Short mmCIF file of C-alpha atoms and ligand atoms in Angstrom, two decimals:
data_model
loop_
_atom_site.label_atom_id
_atom_site.label_comp_id
_atom_site.label_asym_id
_atom_site.label_seq_id
_atom_site.Cartn_x
_atom_site.Cartn_y
_atom_site.Cartn_z
CA UNK A 1 100.27 143.27 97.87
CA UNK A 2 103.18 143.87 95.51
CA UNK A 3 105.37 141.81 97.80
CA UNK A 4 103.08 138.78 97.69
CA UNK A 5 103.16 138.85 93.90
CA UNK A 6 106.95 138.72 94.13
CA UNK A 7 106.66 135.79 96.55
CA UNK A 8 104.38 133.91 94.15
CA UNK A 9 106.68 134.64 91.20
CA UNK A 10 109.85 133.55 93.01
CA UNK A 11 108.41 130.39 94.53
CA UNK A 12 109.94 127.19 93.13
CA UNK A 13 108.43 124.75 95.58
CA UNK A 14 105.75 124.58 98.21
CA UNK A 15 106.56 121.95 100.81
CA UNK A 16 103.81 120.91 103.20
CA UNK A 17 103.84 118.87 106.36
CA UNK A 18 101.08 116.32 106.93
CA UNK A 19 99.41 115.37 110.23
CA UNK A 20 101.05 118.00 112.39
CA UNK A 21 98.18 118.65 114.84
CA UNK A 22 97.03 115.71 116.99
CA UNK A 23 93.28 116.43 116.80
CA UNK A 24 93.41 116.74 113.02
CA UNK A 25 95.18 113.37 112.80
CA UNK A 26 92.30 111.84 114.77
CA UNK A 27 89.51 113.43 112.73
CA UNK A 28 90.86 111.84 109.52
CA UNK A 29 91.37 108.47 111.24
CA UNK A 30 95.07 108.59 110.59
CA UNK A 31 97.88 107.39 112.82
CA UNK A 32 100.04 109.91 114.64
CA UNK A 33 103.37 110.02 112.80
CA UNK A 34 106.60 109.10 114.60
CA UNK A 35 108.35 111.52 112.28
CA UNK A 36 107.08 114.33 110.07
CA UNK A 37 106.18 113.58 106.47
CA UNK A 38 105.97 116.03 103.61
CA UNK A 39 104.46 116.55 100.20
CA UNK A 40 104.81 119.09 97.42
CA UNK A 41 102.23 121.44 95.96
CA UNK A 42 103.10 123.08 92.64
CA UNK A 43 103.63 126.87 92.57
CA UNK A 44 100.96 126.94 89.84
CA UNK A 45 98.33 126.16 92.51
CA UNK A 46 98.86 129.53 94.24
CA UNK A 47 95.79 131.82 94.32
CA UNK A 48 96.75 135.42 95.07
CA UNK A 49 94.65 137.64 97.35
CA UNK A 50 91.62 138.92 95.47
CA UNK A 51 92.31 136.69 92.47
CA UNK A 52 88.91 135.05 92.58
CA UNK A 53 87.33 131.83 93.76
CA UNK A 54 88.82 128.42 94.31
CA UNK A 55 87.71 126.31 91.36
CA UNK A 56 86.17 122.97 92.23
CA UNK A 57 87.06 120.40 89.58
CA UNK A 58 84.16 118.18 88.54
CA UNK A 59 83.73 115.13 90.78
CA UNK A 60 86.05 116.49 93.44
CA UNK A 61 85.21 116.64 97.16
CA UNK A 62 87.15 119.75 98.08
CA UNK A 63 88.38 120.33 101.67
CA UNK A 64 89.94 123.42 103.26
CA UNK A 65 92.96 123.24 105.60
CA UNK A 66 94.09 126.56 107.07
CA UNK A 67 97.83 126.71 107.75
CA UNK A 68 100.61 129.04 108.78
CA UNK A 69 103.05 129.41 105.88
CA UNK A 70 106.74 130.30 105.96
CA UNK A 71 108.45 132.18 103.14
CA UNK A 72 112.11 131.27 103.01
CA UNK A 73 114.54 134.17 102.83
CA UNK A 74 117.70 132.09 102.71
CA UNK A 75 118.80 128.91 101.02
CA UNK A 76 119.33 126.21 103.65
CA UNK A 77 120.38 122.58 103.67
CA UNK A 78 121.11 120.08 106.43
CA UNK A 79 119.78 122.36 109.13
CA UNK A 80 120.29 120.98 112.64
CA UNK A 81 116.92 120.30 114.38
CA UNK A 82 118.26 122.04 117.50
CA UNK A 83 119.29 125.15 115.56
CA UNK A 84 116.25 127.29 116.38
CA UNK A 85 118.11 130.50 115.58
CA UNK A 86 119.25 129.19 112.19
CA UNK A 87 115.70 128.15 111.35
CA UNK A 88 114.18 131.47 112.39
CA UNK A 89 116.90 133.45 110.56
CA UNK A 90 116.15 131.56 107.34
CA UNK A 91 112.52 132.76 107.33
CA UNK A 92 111.81 135.98 105.44
CA UNK A 93 108.21 136.30 106.52
CA UNK A 94 104.93 134.49 107.00
CA UNK A 95 101.72 134.06 105.12
CA UNK A 96 98.39 132.47 105.81
CA UNK A 97 97.42 129.72 103.39
CA UNK A 98 94.61 127.31 102.72
CA UNK A 99 95.92 123.93 101.63
CA UNK A 100 92.93 122.94 99.49
CA UNK A 101 92.71 119.20 99.08
CA UNK A 102 90.71 116.97 96.75
CA UNK A 103 89.82 114.65 99.62
CA UNK A 104 88.25 111.89 97.53
CA UNK A 105 91.20 111.91 95.12
CA UNK A 106 93.59 111.79 98.08
CA UNK A 107 91.72 108.91 99.75
CA UNK A 108 91.85 106.94 96.50
CA UNK A 109 95.58 107.67 96.14
CA UNK A 110 96.22 106.58 99.74
CA UNK A 111 94.36 103.31 99.18
CA UNK A 112 96.32 102.57 96.01
CA UNK A 113 99.70 103.76 97.29
CA UNK A 114 99.79 106.48 94.63
CA UNK A 115 101.27 110.00 94.88
CA UNK A 116 99.30 112.89 96.35
CA UNK A 117 100.44 115.46 93.78
CA UNK A 118 97.15 115.62 91.85
CA UNK A 119 94.95 115.68 94.99
CA UNK A 120 96.95 118.65 96.26
CA UNK A 121 97.91 120.35 93.03
CA UNK A 122 94.90 121.68 91.15
CA UNK A 123 95.01 125.30 89.98
CA UNK A 124 93.66 127.67 92.70
CA UNK A 125 94.20 125.02 95.43
CA UNK A 126 96.51 127.32 97.39
CA UNK A 127 94.83 130.59 98.39
CA UNK A 128 97.34 132.77 100.24
CA UNK A 129 97.21 136.01 102.18
CA UNK A 130 99.54 138.95 101.78
CA UNK A 131 103.08 138.59 103.03
CA UNK A 132 103.13 139.02 106.81
CA UNK A 133 106.13 140.89 108.17
CA UNK A 134 108.17 138.73 110.51
CA UNK A 135 107.90 141.32 113.26
CA UNK A 136 104.11 140.87 113.35
CA UNK A 137 104.47 137.29 114.59
CA UNK A 138 106.96 137.40 117.46
CA UNK A 139 106.40 133.68 118.20
CA UNK A 140 105.13 131.51 115.32
CA UNK A 141 104.36 128.78 117.89
CA UNK A 142 101.93 131.06 119.64
CA UNK A 143 99.55 132.43 117.04
CA UNK A 144 95.91 131.63 116.49
CA UNK A 145 94.65 130.24 113.18
CA UNK A 146 90.99 130.49 112.25
CA UNK A 147 88.86 129.73 109.23
CA UNK A 148 85.15 130.23 108.63
CA UNK A 149 82.81 129.02 105.91
CA UNK A 150 79.79 131.22 105.17
CA UNK A 151 80.37 133.02 108.46
CA UNK A 152 80.57 129.91 110.61
CA UNK A 153 83.88 129.22 112.36
CA UNK A 154 85.23 125.79 111.35
CA UNK A 155 88.87 125.88 112.45
CA UNK A 156 90.24 127.79 115.41
CA UNK A 157 93.41 126.65 117.16
CA UNK A 158 96.77 127.84 118.35
CA UNK A 159 99.97 127.01 116.43
CA UNK A 160 101.38 125.92 119.78
CA UNK A 161 99.58 122.62 119.15
CA UNK A 162 101.99 121.64 116.34
CA UNK A 163 103.41 118.15 116.92
CA UNK A 164 106.66 119.05 115.17
CA UNK A 165 107.82 122.63 115.53
CA UNK A 166 109.25 124.79 112.77
CA UNK A 167 112.99 124.14 113.37
CA UNK A 168 112.36 120.38 113.25
CA UNK A 169 110.30 120.78 110.07
CA UNK A 170 112.97 122.85 108.32
CA UNK A 171 115.63 120.43 109.49
CA UNK A 172 113.80 117.36 108.18
CA UNK A 173 113.01 118.98 104.84
CA UNK A 174 116.47 120.46 104.33
CA UNK A 175 118.16 117.13 105.04
CA UNK A 176 116.34 115.75 102.01
CA UNK A 177 116.19 118.73 99.72
CA UNK A 178 117.68 122.21 99.69
CA UNK A 179 115.20 124.85 100.76
CA UNK A 180 115.78 127.72 98.37
CA UNK A 181 115.12 131.39 99.06
CA UNK A 182 111.56 131.96 97.86
CA UNK A 183 110.27 128.49 98.73
CA UNK A 184 107.13 128.26 100.83
CA UNK A 185 106.64 125.82 103.71
CA UNK A 186 103.17 125.02 105.06
CA UNK A 187 103.25 123.95 108.68
CA UNK A 188 100.10 121.80 108.94
CA UNK A 189 96.45 122.26 109.74
CA UNK A 190 94.59 122.00 113.04
CA UNK A 191 91.30 120.11 113.49
CA UNK A 192 88.07 121.14 111.82
CA UNK A 193 88.81 120.50 108.15
CA UNK A 194 85.76 119.95 105.99
CA UNK A 195 84.12 120.35 102.60
CA UNK A 196 83.39 123.50 100.64
CA UNK A 197 81.75 123.82 97.29
CA UNK A 198 81.23 126.44 94.61
CA UNK A 199 79.65 129.55 96.08
CA UNK A 200 80.80 128.98 99.66
CA UNK A 201 82.74 131.90 101.14
CA UNK A 202 85.89 131.02 103.06
CA UNK A 203 87.49 133.55 105.36
CA UNK A 204 90.63 132.91 107.35
CA UNK A 205 92.90 134.84 109.62
CA UNK A 206 95.82 134.77 112.02
CA UNK A 207 95.65 136.34 115.45
CA UNK A 208 98.48 137.40 117.70
CA UNK A 209 97.57 138.52 121.22
CA UNK A 210 93.88 138.17 120.34
CA UNK A 211 94.05 140.56 117.39
CA UNK A 212 93.76 139.71 113.70
CA UNK A 213 96.84 140.66 111.69
CA UNK A 214 95.71 142.80 108.79
CA UNK A 215 97.94 141.22 106.15
CA UNK A 216 96.99 137.71 107.26
CA UNK A 217 93.43 137.83 105.97
CA UNK A 218 92.11 135.52 103.30
CA UNK A 219 88.66 135.89 101.79
CA UNK A 220 87.76 133.56 98.94
CA UNK A 221 84.33 133.95 97.32
CA UNK B 1 125.25 124.26 78.17
CA UNK B 2 124.23 127.85 78.89
CA UNK B 3 120.73 127.01 77.76
CA UNK B 4 120.33 124.10 80.18
CA UNK B 5 121.33 126.40 83.05
CA UNK B 6 118.52 128.72 81.97
CA UNK B 7 116.14 125.73 81.86
CA UNK B 8 117.10 124.71 85.40
CA UNK B 9 116.77 128.28 86.65
CA UNK B 10 113.35 128.85 85.07
CA UNK B 11 111.86 125.52 86.08
CA UNK B 12 109.02 125.83 88.61
CA UNK B 13 107.82 122.27 88.54
CA UNK B 14 108.89 118.88 87.30
CA UNK B 15 105.88 116.69 86.60
CA UNK B 16 106.50 112.99 86.06
CA UNK B 17 104.28 110.21 84.79
CA UNK B 18 104.37 106.83 86.52
CA UNK B 19 104.03 103.36 84.96
CA UNK B 20 104.07 104.45 81.35
CA UNK B 21 105.87 101.44 79.83
CA UNK B 22 104.16 98.04 80.17
CA UNK B 23 107.31 95.99 80.87
CA UNK B 24 108.40 98.41 83.59
CA UNK B 25 104.99 98.13 85.24
CA UNK B 26 105.46 94.35 85.34
CA UNK B 27 108.99 94.44 86.75
CA UNK B 28 107.85 96.43 89.79
CA UNK B 29 104.79 94.16 90.29
CA UNK B 30 102.46 97.09 89.74
CA UNK B 31 99.12 97.10 87.97
CA UNK B 32 98.80 98.68 84.55
CA UNK B 33 97.04 102.01 85.05
CA UNK B 34 93.69 102.69 83.34
CA UNK B 35 94.68 106.33 83.27
CA UNK B 36 98.02 108.08 83.69
CA UNK B 37 99.09 109.20 87.15
CA UNK B 38 101.61 111.87 88.00
CA UNK B 39 103.92 113.08 90.73
CA UNK B 40 106.10 116.13 91.33
CA UNK B 41 109.85 116.35 91.77
CA UNK B 42 111.19 119.63 93.16
CA UNK B 43 113.37 121.81 90.89
CA UNK B 44 115.99 121.64 93.66
CA UNK B 45 116.61 117.98 92.73
CA UNK B 46 118.04 118.92 89.31
CA UNK B 47 121.68 117.90 88.71
CA UNK B 48 123.20 119.82 85.81
CA UNK B 49 125.56 118.15 83.31
CA UNK B 50 129.02 117.83 84.81
CA UNK B 51 127.84 118.96 88.24
CA UNK B 52 129.10 115.84 89.98
CA UNK B 53 127.75 112.60 91.36
CA UNK B 54 124.28 111.66 92.51
CA UNK B 55 124.44 111.63 96.30
CA UNK B 56 123.07 108.52 97.96
CA UNK B 57 121.43 109.43 101.28
CA UNK B 58 122.24 107.07 104.12
CA UNK B 59 119.93 104.05 104.25
CA UNK B 60 118.52 104.70 100.80
CA UNK B 61 118.22 102.06 98.06
CA UNK B 62 118.70 104.29 95.04
CA UNK B 63 117.30 103.31 91.61
CA UNK B 64 117.85 104.90 88.18
CA UNK B 65 115.00 105.46 85.69
CA UNK B 66 116.03 106.95 82.33
CA UNK B 67 113.33 109.11 80.74
CA UNK B 68 112.67 111.47 77.88
CA UNK B 69 111.97 114.94 79.28
CA UNK B 70 109.98 117.77 77.74
CA UNK B 71 110.77 121.42 78.39
CA UNK B 72 107.62 123.51 78.06
CA UNK B 73 107.92 126.60 75.90
CA UNK B 74 104.37 127.80 76.37
CA UNK B 75 101.91 128.00 79.21
CA UNK B 76 99.06 125.56 78.62
CA UNK B 77 95.90 124.54 80.41
CA UNK B 78 93.01 122.25 79.53
CA UNK B 79 94.75 120.88 76.47
CA UNK B 80 92.56 118.55 74.43
CA UNK B 81 94.01 114.98 74.35
CA UNK B 82 93.41 114.88 70.59
CA UNK B 83 95.27 118.16 70.02
CA UNK B 84 98.58 116.67 68.94
CA UNK B 85 99.64 119.88 67.21
CA UNK B 86 98.86 121.99 70.28
CA UNK B 87 100.87 119.62 72.47
CA UNK B 88 103.87 119.58 70.15
CA UNK B 89 103.77 123.37 69.71
CA UNK B 90 103.87 123.84 73.49
CA UNK B 91 107.20 121.99 73.75
CA UNK B 92 110.35 124.12 73.52
CA UNK B 93 112.80 121.27 73.44
CA UNK B 94 113.76 117.94 74.98
CA UNK B 95 116.20 116.68 77.51
CA UNK B 96 117.29 113.33 78.77
CA UNK B 97 116.78 112.77 82.48
CA UNK B 98 117.32 110.14 85.14
CA UNK B 99 114.43 110.06 87.59
CA UNK B 100 116.42 108.84 90.60
CA UNK B 101 114.20 107.16 93.14
CA UNK B 102 114.72 106.11 96.76
CA UNK B 103 113.04 102.77 96.11
CA UNK B 104 112.84 101.63 99.73
CA UNK B 105 111.43 104.99 100.81
CA UNK B 106 108.91 104.82 97.96
CA UNK B 107 107.86 101.24 98.83
CA UNK B 108 107.32 102.28 102.44
CA UNK B 109 105.27 105.31 101.33
CA UNK B 110 103.17 103.14 99.01
CA UNK B 111 102.44 100.69 101.81
CA UNK B 112 101.41 103.46 104.18
CA UNK B 113 99.49 105.55 101.62
CA UNK B 114 101.93 108.43 102.09
CA UNK B 115 103.18 110.92 99.47
CA UNK B 116 106.10 110.14 97.17
CA UNK B 117 107.68 113.60 97.38
CA UNK B 118 110.59 112.60 99.64
CA UNK B 119 111.35 109.35 97.75
CA UNK B 120 111.60 111.33 94.53
CA UNK B 121 112.90 114.65 95.79
CA UNK B 122 116.40 114.37 97.28
CA UNK B 123 119.02 116.83 96.05
CA UNK B 124 120.83 115.48 92.93
CA UNK B 125 117.98 113.01 92.21
CA UNK B 126 117.38 114.50 88.75
CA UNK B 127 120.47 114.34 86.54
CA UNK B 128 119.68 115.97 83.19
CA UNK B 129 121.42 116.30 79.83
CA UNK B 130 121.86 119.48 77.85
CA UNK B 131 118.81 120.94 76.16
CA UNK B 132 118.07 118.99 72.98
CA UNK B 133 116.85 121.09 70.07
CA UNK B 134 113.38 120.07 68.97
CA UNK B 135 114.59 119.54 65.42
CA UNK B 136 116.90 116.74 66.60
CA UNK B 137 113.95 114.58 67.61
CA UNK B 138 111.53 114.63 64.67
CA UNK B 139 109.25 112.09 66.39
CA UNK B 140 109.44 111.87 70.21
CA UNK B 141 107.50 108.59 70.01
CA UNK B 142 110.25 107.02 67.97
CA UNK B 143 113.51 107.59 69.81
CA UNK B 144 115.67 105.11 71.65
CA UNK B 145 116.49 105.53 75.34
CA UNK B 146 119.45 103.73 76.86
CA UNK B 147 121.22 103.70 80.21
CA UNK B 148 124.31 101.81 81.34
CA UNK B 149 125.85 101.26 84.76
CA UNK B 150 129.62 100.71 84.85
CA UNK B 151 129.57 100.04 81.12
CA UNK B 152 126.78 97.47 81.20
CA UNK B 153 123.54 98.34 79.37
CA UNK B 154 120.59 98.20 81.78
CA UNK B 155 117.82 100.03 79.94
CA UNK B 156 117.35 100.12 76.17
CA UNK B 157 113.92 100.70 74.67
CA UNK B 158 112.05 102.81 72.19
CA UNK B 159 109.78 105.66 73.31
CA UNK B 160 107.18 104.14 70.97
CA UNK B 161 106.41 101.76 73.85
CA UNK B 162 104.81 104.52 75.95
CA UNK B 163 101.34 103.49 77.14
CA UNK B 164 100.13 107.09 77.13
CA UNK B 165 101.60 109.35 74.49
CA UNK B 166 102.76 112.92 74.99
CA UNK B 167 99.55 114.75 73.93
CA UNK B 168 97.52 112.63 76.36
CA UNK B 169 100.07 113.28 79.13
CA UNK B 170 100.04 117.04 78.58
CA UNK B 171 96.26 117.00 78.39
CA UNK B 172 95.84 115.08 81.64
CA UNK B 173 98.34 117.26 83.51
CA UNK B 174 97.04 120.56 82.15
CA UNK B 175 93.46 119.70 83.07
CA UNK B 176 94.62 119.57 86.70
CA UNK B 177 97.30 122.20 86.79
CA UNK B 178 98.58 124.85 84.42
CA UNK B 179 101.80 123.83 82.70
CA UNK B 180 103.93 126.97 82.74
CA UNK B 181 106.65 127.84 80.26
CA UNK B 182 109.83 126.43 81.80
CA UNK B 183 108.19 123.44 83.45
CA UNK B 184 109.68 120.02 82.78
CA UNK B 185 107.64 116.89 82.10
CA UNK B 186 109.20 113.41 82.41
CA UNK B 187 107.48 110.87 80.20
CA UNK B 188 108.17 107.62 82.07
CA UNK B 189 110.83 104.94 82.14
CA UNK B 190 111.09 101.67 80.22
CA UNK B 191 112.00 98.34 81.83
CA UNK B 192 115.38 97.63 83.37
CA UNK B 193 115.41 99.94 86.38
CA UNK B 194 117.73 98.90 89.16
CA UNK B 195 120.02 99.95 91.98
CA UNK B 196 123.15 102.09 91.88
CA UNK B 197 125.38 103.07 94.70
CA UNK B 198 128.19 105.51 95.41
CA UNK B 199 130.99 105.08 92.87
CA UNK B 200 128.86 103.51 90.13
CA UNK B 201 129.07 105.32 86.80
CA UNK B 202 125.78 105.90 85.00
CA UNK B 203 125.74 106.83 81.34
CA UNK B 204 122.60 107.47 79.35
CA UNK B 205 121.71 108.58 75.88
CA UNK B 206 118.99 109.11 73.32
CA UNK B 207 119.26 107.76 69.79
CA UNK B 208 117.39 108.84 66.70
CA UNK B 209 117.87 106.74 63.57
CA UNK B 210 120.42 104.62 65.40
CA UNK B 211 122.69 107.56 66.27
CA UNK B 212 123.29 109.10 69.69
CA UNK B 213 122.28 112.76 69.89
CA UNK B 214 125.26 114.70 71.18
CA UNK B 215 123.33 116.95 73.56
CA UNK B 216 121.39 114.02 74.98
CA UNK B 217 124.28 112.45 76.85
CA UNK B 218 124.38 112.02 80.59
CA UNK B 219 127.43 110.78 82.44
CA UNK B 220 127.25 110.72 86.22
CA UNK B 221 130.31 109.55 88.15
MG1 MG C 1 103.47 113.25 96.06
MG1 MG C 2 97.64 120.46 104.81
MG1 MG C 3 110.07 107.73 86.69
#
């Protein structure tokens, strides 16, 4: 727990990939990207484990998106997309995250060609788990993400379904902007996103070899 | 100079307002917003005074936008738009900034309804001046921004032309996301934005009562 507070304190950017699971692209009627695209969430949106509920702003249709997060342990720029070792060495550890999204605000922004920063950036819109030791996830492209709302499973898919894998993501980001030690990268959400409102209980987890990793649990009242 | 390094180090988000000067809205063929909209730049895009040139990424049409920046001295949320005193008290000091923009990348994003984070977030895309003491700018809505390229004045307008003033900006932002001490807010650019390329020299300044403020100078080779 102490370590995740350090992660939150040291984080200077949260970079997220969009449309990185084919079935999720379809469910939002989006087109499959030829190359990855990214957006920023502010560090102020982080909600630490046990820090209370996600706050739904008035008039906002709030959606959950469960994602595998990377915590950067090294500062990297211009990473080669083929440099799998370099990418993996730059990661300090993992976390589970819910990329909360004001879907109606985002849809409006998309229609008008406006930025996504508000739709993605409200306070509490980034619930995270504890820091997950790297050794607990031997292969980040073979882990199972799940999320339930009020006890009903809504998302449940393997990270192997990512359209663009982690080295490619870190390469594309770091060719635009330096990834600094402490930055967080969210690797995209599988299908099954949907609405939650005040009072709904979200739980999420990450399984390796069919077992939930203890530090990868999120429970948001 | 030491103080601006501290500002850069402590900054966890850079929040920027779009279309906040009527003549700039017109020159980009945009519609005048009924309410302010905002986007994030990553702290990694900051270019400190004297730290070298802005780097033009291959294939990028790079535009300058000179802006008055606010450095937050207090953490604020849910600020009332009428609370001018509260807004001013939350500001530690000012800086001058150039919100460099990959205009072709941004136009493409706008067309496709995609985020602006890449277009705004390349390394070196946020040249800043030294920290300007608050006392040097008695009225931030009556200061004169200017920017020249290779000695030719391109932007020159008074901050009094802002469509949405600083208290309204801080209110709108802080109702979405907490503004933390150390955050930077960019208040928009006046008309006259345009392209620069490798080798062009940008200079920018801020005048109060017709005189350039020493700490508000930017010179980017
Ligand atoms: Mg954006
Ligand atoms: Mg997402
Ligand atoms: Mg701007």
